[in-house]
PDB file of C-alpha atoms in Angstrom:
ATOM      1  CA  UNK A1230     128.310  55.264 117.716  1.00 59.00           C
ATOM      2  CA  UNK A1231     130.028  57.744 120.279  1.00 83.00           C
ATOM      3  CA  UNK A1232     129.665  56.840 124.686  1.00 89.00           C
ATOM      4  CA  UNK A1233     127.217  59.328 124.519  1.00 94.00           C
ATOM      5  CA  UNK A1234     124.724  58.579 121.697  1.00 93.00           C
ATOM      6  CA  UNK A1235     121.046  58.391 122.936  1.00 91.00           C
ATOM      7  CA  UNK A1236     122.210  61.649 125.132  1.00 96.00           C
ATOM      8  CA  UNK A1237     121.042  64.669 125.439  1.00 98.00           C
ATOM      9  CA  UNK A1238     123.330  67.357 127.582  1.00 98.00           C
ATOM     10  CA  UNK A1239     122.144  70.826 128.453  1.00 98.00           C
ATOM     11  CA  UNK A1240     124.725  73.637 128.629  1.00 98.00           C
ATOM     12  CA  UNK A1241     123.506  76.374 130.663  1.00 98.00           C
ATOM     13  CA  UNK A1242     125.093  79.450 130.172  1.00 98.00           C
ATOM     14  CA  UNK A1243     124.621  83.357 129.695  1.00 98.00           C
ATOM     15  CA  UNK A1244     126.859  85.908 127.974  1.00 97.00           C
ATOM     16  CA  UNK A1245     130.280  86.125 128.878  1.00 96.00           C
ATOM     17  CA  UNK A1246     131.380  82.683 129.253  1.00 97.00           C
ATOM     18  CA  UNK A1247     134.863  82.194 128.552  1.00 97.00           C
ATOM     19  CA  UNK A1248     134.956  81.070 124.467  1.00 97.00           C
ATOM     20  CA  UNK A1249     136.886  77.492 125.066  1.00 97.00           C
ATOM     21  CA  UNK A1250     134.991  76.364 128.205  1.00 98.00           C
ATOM     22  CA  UNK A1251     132.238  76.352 126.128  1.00 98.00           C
ATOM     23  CA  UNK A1252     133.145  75.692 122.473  1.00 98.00           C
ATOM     24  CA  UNK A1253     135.462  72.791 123.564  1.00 98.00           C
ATOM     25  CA  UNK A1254     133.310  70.531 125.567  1.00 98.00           C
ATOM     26  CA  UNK A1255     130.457  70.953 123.165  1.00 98.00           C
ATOM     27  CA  UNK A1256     132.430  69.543 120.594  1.00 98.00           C
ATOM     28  CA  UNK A1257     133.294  66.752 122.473  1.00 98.00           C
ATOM     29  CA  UNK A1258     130.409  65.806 123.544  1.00 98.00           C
ATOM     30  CA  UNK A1259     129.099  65.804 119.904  1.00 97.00           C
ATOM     31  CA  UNK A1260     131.834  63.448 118.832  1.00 97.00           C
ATOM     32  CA  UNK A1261     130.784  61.299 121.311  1.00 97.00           C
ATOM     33  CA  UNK A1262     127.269  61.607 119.749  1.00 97.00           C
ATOM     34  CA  UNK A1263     125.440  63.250 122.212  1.00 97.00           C
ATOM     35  CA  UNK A1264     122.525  66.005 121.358  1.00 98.00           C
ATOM     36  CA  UNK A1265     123.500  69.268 122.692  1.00 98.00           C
ATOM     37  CA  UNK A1266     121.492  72.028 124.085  1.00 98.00           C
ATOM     38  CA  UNK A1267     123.033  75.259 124.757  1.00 98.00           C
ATOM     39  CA  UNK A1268     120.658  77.063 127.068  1.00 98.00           C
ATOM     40  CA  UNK A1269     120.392  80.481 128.236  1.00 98.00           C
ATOM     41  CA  UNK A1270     117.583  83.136 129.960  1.00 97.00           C
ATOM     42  CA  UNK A1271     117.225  84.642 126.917  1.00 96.00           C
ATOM     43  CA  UNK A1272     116.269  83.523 123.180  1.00 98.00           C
ATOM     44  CA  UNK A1273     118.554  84.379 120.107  1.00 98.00           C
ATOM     45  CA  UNK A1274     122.561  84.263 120.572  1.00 98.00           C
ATOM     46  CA  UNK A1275     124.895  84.874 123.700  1.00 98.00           C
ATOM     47  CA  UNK A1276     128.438  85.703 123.315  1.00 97.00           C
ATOM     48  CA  UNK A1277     131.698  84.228 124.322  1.00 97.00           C
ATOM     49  CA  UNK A1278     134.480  86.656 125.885  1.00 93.00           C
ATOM     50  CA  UNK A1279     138.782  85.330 125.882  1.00 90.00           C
ATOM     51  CA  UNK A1280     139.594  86.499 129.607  1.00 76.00           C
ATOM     52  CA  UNK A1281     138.499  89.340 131.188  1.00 72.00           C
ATOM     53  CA  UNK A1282     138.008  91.844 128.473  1.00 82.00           C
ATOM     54  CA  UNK A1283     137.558  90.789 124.825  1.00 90.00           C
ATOM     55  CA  UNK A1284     134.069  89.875 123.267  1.00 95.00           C
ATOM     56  CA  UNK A1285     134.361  87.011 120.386  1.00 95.00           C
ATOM     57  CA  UNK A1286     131.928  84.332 118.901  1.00 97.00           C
ATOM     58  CA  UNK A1287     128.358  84.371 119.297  1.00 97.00           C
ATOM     59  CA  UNK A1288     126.773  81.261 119.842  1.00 98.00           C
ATOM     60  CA  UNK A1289     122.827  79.576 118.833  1.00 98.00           C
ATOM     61  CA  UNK A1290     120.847  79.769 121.938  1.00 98.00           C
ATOM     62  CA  UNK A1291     118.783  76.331 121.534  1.00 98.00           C
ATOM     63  CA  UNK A1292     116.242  76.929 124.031  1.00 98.00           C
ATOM     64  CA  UNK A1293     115.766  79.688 126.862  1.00 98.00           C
ATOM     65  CA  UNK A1294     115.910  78.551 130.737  1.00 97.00           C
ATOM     66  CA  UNK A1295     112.106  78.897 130.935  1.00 96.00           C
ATOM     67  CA  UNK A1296     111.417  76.234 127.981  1.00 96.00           C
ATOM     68  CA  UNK A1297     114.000  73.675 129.203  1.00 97.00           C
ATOM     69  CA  UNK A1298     113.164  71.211 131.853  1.00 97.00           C
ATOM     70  CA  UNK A1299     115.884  69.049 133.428  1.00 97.00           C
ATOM     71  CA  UNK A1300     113.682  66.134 132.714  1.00 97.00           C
ATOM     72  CA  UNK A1301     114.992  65.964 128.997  1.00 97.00           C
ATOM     73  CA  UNK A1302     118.722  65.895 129.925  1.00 98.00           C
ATOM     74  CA  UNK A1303     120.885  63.361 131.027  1.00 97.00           C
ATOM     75  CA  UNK A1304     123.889  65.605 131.844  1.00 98.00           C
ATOM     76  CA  UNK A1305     124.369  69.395 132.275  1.00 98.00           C
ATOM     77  CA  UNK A1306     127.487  71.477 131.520  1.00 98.00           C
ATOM     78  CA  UNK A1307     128.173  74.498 133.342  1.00 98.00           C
ATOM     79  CA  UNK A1308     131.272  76.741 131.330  1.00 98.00           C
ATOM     80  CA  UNK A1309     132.953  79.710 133.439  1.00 96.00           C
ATOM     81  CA  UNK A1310     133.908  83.125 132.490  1.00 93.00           C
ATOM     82  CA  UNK A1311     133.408  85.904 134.982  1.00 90.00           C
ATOM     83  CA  UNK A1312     130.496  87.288 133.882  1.00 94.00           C
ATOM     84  CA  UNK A1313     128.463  84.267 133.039  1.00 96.00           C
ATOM     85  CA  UNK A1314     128.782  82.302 136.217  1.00 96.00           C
ATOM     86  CA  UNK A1315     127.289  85.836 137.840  1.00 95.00           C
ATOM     87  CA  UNK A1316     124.522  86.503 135.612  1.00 97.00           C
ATOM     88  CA  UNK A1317     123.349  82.317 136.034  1.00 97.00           C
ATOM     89  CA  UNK A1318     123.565  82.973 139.818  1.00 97.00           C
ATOM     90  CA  UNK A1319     120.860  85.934 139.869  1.00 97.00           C
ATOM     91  CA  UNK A1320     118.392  83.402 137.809  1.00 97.00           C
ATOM     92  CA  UNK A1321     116.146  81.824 140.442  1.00 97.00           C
ATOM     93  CA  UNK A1322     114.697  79.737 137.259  1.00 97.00           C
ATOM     94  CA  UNK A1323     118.897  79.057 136.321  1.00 98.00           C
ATOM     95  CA  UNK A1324     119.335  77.803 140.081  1.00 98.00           C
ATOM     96  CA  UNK A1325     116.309  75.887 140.082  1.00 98.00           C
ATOM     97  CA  UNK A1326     117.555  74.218 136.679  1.00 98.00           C
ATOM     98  CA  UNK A1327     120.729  73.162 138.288  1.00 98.00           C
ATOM     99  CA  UNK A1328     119.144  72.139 141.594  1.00 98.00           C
ATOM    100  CA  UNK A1329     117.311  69.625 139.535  1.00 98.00           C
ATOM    101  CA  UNK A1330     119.771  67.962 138.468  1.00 98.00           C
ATOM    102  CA  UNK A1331     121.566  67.060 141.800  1.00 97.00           C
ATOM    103  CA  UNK A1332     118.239  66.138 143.023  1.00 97.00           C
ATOM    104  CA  UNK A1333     118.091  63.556 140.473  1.00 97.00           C
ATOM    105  CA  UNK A1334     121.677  62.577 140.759  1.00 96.00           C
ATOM    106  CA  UNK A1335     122.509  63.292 137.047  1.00 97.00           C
ATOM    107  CA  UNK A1336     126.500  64.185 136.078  1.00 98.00           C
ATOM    108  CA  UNK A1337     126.901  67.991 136.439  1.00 98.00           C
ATOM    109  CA  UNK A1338     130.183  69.238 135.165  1.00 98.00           C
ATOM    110  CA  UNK A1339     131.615  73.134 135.853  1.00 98.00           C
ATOM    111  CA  UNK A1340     135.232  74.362 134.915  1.00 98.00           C
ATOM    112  CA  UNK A1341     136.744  77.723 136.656  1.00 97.00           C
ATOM    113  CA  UNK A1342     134.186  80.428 137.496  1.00 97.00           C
ATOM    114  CA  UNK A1343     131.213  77.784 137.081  1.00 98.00           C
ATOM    115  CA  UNK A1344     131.019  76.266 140.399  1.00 98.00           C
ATOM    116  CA  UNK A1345     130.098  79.730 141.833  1.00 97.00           C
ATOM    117  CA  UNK A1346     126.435  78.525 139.890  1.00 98.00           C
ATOM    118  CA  UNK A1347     127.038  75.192 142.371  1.00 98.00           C
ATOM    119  CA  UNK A1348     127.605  77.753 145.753  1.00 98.00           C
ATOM    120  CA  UNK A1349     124.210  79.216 145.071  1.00 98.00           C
ATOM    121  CA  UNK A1350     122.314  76.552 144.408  1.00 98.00           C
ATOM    122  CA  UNK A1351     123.364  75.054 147.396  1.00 98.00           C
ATOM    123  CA  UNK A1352     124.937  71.910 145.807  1.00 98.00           C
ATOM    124  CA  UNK A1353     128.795  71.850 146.932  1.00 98.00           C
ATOM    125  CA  UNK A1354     128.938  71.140 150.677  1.00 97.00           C
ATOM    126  CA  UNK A1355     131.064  67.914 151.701  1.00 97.00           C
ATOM    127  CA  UNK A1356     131.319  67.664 147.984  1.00 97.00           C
ATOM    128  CA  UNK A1357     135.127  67.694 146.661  1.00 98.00           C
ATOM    129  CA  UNK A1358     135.835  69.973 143.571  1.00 97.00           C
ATOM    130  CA  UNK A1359     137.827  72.682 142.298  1.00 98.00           C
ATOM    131  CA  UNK A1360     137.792  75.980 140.217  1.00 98.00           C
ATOM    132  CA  UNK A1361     139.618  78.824 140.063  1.00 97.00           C
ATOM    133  CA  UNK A1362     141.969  79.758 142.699  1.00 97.00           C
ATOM    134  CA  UNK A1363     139.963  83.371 142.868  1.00 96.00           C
ATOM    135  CA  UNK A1364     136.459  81.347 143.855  1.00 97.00           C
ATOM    136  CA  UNK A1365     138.647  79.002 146.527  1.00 98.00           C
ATOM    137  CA  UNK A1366     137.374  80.517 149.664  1.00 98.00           C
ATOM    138  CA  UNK A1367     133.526  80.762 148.675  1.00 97.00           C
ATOM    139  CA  UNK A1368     133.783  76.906 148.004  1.00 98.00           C
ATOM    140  CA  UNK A1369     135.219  76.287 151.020  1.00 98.00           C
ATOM    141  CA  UNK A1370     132.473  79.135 153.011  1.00 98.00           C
ATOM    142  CA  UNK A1371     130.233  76.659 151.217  1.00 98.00           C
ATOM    143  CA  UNK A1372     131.171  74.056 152.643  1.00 98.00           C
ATOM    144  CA  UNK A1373     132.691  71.935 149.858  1.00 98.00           C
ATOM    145  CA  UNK A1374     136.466  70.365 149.861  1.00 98.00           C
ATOM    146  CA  UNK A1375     138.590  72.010 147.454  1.00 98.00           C
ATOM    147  CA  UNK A1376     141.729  70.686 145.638  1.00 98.00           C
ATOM    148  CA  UNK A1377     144.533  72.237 143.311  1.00 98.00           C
ATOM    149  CA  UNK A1378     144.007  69.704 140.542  1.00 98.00           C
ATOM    150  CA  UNK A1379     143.438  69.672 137.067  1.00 97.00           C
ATOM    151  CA  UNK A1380     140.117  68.007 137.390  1.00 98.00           C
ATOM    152  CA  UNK A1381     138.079  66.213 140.251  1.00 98.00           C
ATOM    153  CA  UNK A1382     135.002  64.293 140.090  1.00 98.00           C
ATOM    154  CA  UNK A1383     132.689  63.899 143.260  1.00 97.00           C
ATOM    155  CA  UNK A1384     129.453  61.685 142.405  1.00 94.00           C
ATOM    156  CA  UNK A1385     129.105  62.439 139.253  1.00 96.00           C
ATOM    157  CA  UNK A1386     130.128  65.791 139.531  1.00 98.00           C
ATOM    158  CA  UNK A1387     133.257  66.769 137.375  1.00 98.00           C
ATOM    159  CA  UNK A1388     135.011  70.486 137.976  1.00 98.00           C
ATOM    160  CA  UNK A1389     138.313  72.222 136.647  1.00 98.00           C
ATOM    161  CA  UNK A1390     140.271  74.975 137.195  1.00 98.00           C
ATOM    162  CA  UNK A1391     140.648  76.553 134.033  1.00 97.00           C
ATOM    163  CA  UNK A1392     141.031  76.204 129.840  1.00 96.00           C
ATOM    164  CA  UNK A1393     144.511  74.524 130.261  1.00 97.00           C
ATOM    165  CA  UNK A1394     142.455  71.558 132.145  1.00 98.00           C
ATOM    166  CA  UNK A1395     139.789  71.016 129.459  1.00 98.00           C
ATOM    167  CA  UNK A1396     141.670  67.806 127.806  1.00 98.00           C
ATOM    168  CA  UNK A1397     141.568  66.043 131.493  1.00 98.00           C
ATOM    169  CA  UNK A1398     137.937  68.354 132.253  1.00 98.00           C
ATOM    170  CA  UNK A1399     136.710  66.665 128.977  1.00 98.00           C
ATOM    171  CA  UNK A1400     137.609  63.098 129.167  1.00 97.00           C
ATOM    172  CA  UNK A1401     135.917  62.936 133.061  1.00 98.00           C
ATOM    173  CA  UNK A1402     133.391  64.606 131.698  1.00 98.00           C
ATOM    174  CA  UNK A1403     132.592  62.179 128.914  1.00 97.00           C
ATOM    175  CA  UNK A1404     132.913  59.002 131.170  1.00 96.00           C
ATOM    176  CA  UNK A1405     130.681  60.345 134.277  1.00 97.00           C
ATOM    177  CA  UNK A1406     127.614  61.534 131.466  1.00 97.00           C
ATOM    178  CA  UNK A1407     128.574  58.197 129.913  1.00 95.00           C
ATOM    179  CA  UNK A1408     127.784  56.503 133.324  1.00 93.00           C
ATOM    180  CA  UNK A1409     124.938  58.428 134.099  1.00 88.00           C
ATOM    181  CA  UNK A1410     122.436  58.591 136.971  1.00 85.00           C
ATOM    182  CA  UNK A1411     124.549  58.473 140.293  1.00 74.00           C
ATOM    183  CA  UNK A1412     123.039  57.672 143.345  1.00 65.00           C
ATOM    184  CA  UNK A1413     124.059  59.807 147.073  1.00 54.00           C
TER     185      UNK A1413
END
């Protein structure tokens, strides 16, 4: 039996996520023998992109935004990429998804581009974190207290800065869904 058995973590995410901030948590968690959800606007697949530029894996989508209900999850996971943090932050019902989970104090946890999903739900100020240098400043517009580290938890809320971080993004990751519920 795994920290996370009896657990079921939602993984929001659209196409475009970077491949590893995705693939590599998921598989953790499932060694740790939680249920994982990947969850996305649309049904079928969404695809994973390395950097910038090149399309690779597709991935299950297990159930679409508008089916999901944060009720059913005890953790979310929020992977980055450039285009999938962007196309999550035009999704009122995406927003609303990830709103609920603060509300409820459940562990949230969002490497490199992700937190920009945090900035519009209105979820980061006086909350510490960190990302990717390039989304720095619109933490700190937001409000929140941003750190050059390879991971920082806040509450329950774990963030990195990028792939290389995902042993240390992992770990944190597995302890605060392990923990659960954290109250403000």
């Amino acid at each position: 039996m795994g920290q996370l058995s009896n657990r079921t973590i939602a993984v929001l995410s659209e196409s475009g996520f970077e491949e590893t901030e995705l693939t590599s948590p998921v598989q953790r968690l499932k060694e740790e023998g939680a249920t994982v959800h990947i969850i996305s606007s649309k049904p079928g697949k969404i695809q994973a992109m390395k950097g910038d530029h090149q399309w690779t894996i597709e991935v299950d989508v297990d159930k679409t935004i508008s089916e999901a209900n944060a009720e059913d999850y005890q953790g979310l996971v929020i992977p980055g990429g450039v285009l999938n943090p962007d196309a999550l932050r035009k999704n009122d019902d995406a927003i609303a998804f990830v709103k609920a989970f603060f509300e409820a104090g459940k562990p949230v946890a969002a490497i490199c581009h992700g937190p920009q999903v945090l900035i519009t739900a209105e979820v980061v100020e006086s909350r510490k974190l960190t990302s990717t240098k390039t989304i720095k400043i619109d933490l700190l517009n937001a409000g929140a207290e941003w750190y050059d580290k390879e991971v920082v938890v806040d509450q329950g809320l774990v963030t990195s800065r990028s792939p290389d971080d995902l042993p240390a993004f992992n770990d944190k990751m597995v302890e605060e869904f392990a923990e659960g519920v954290h109250q403000n």
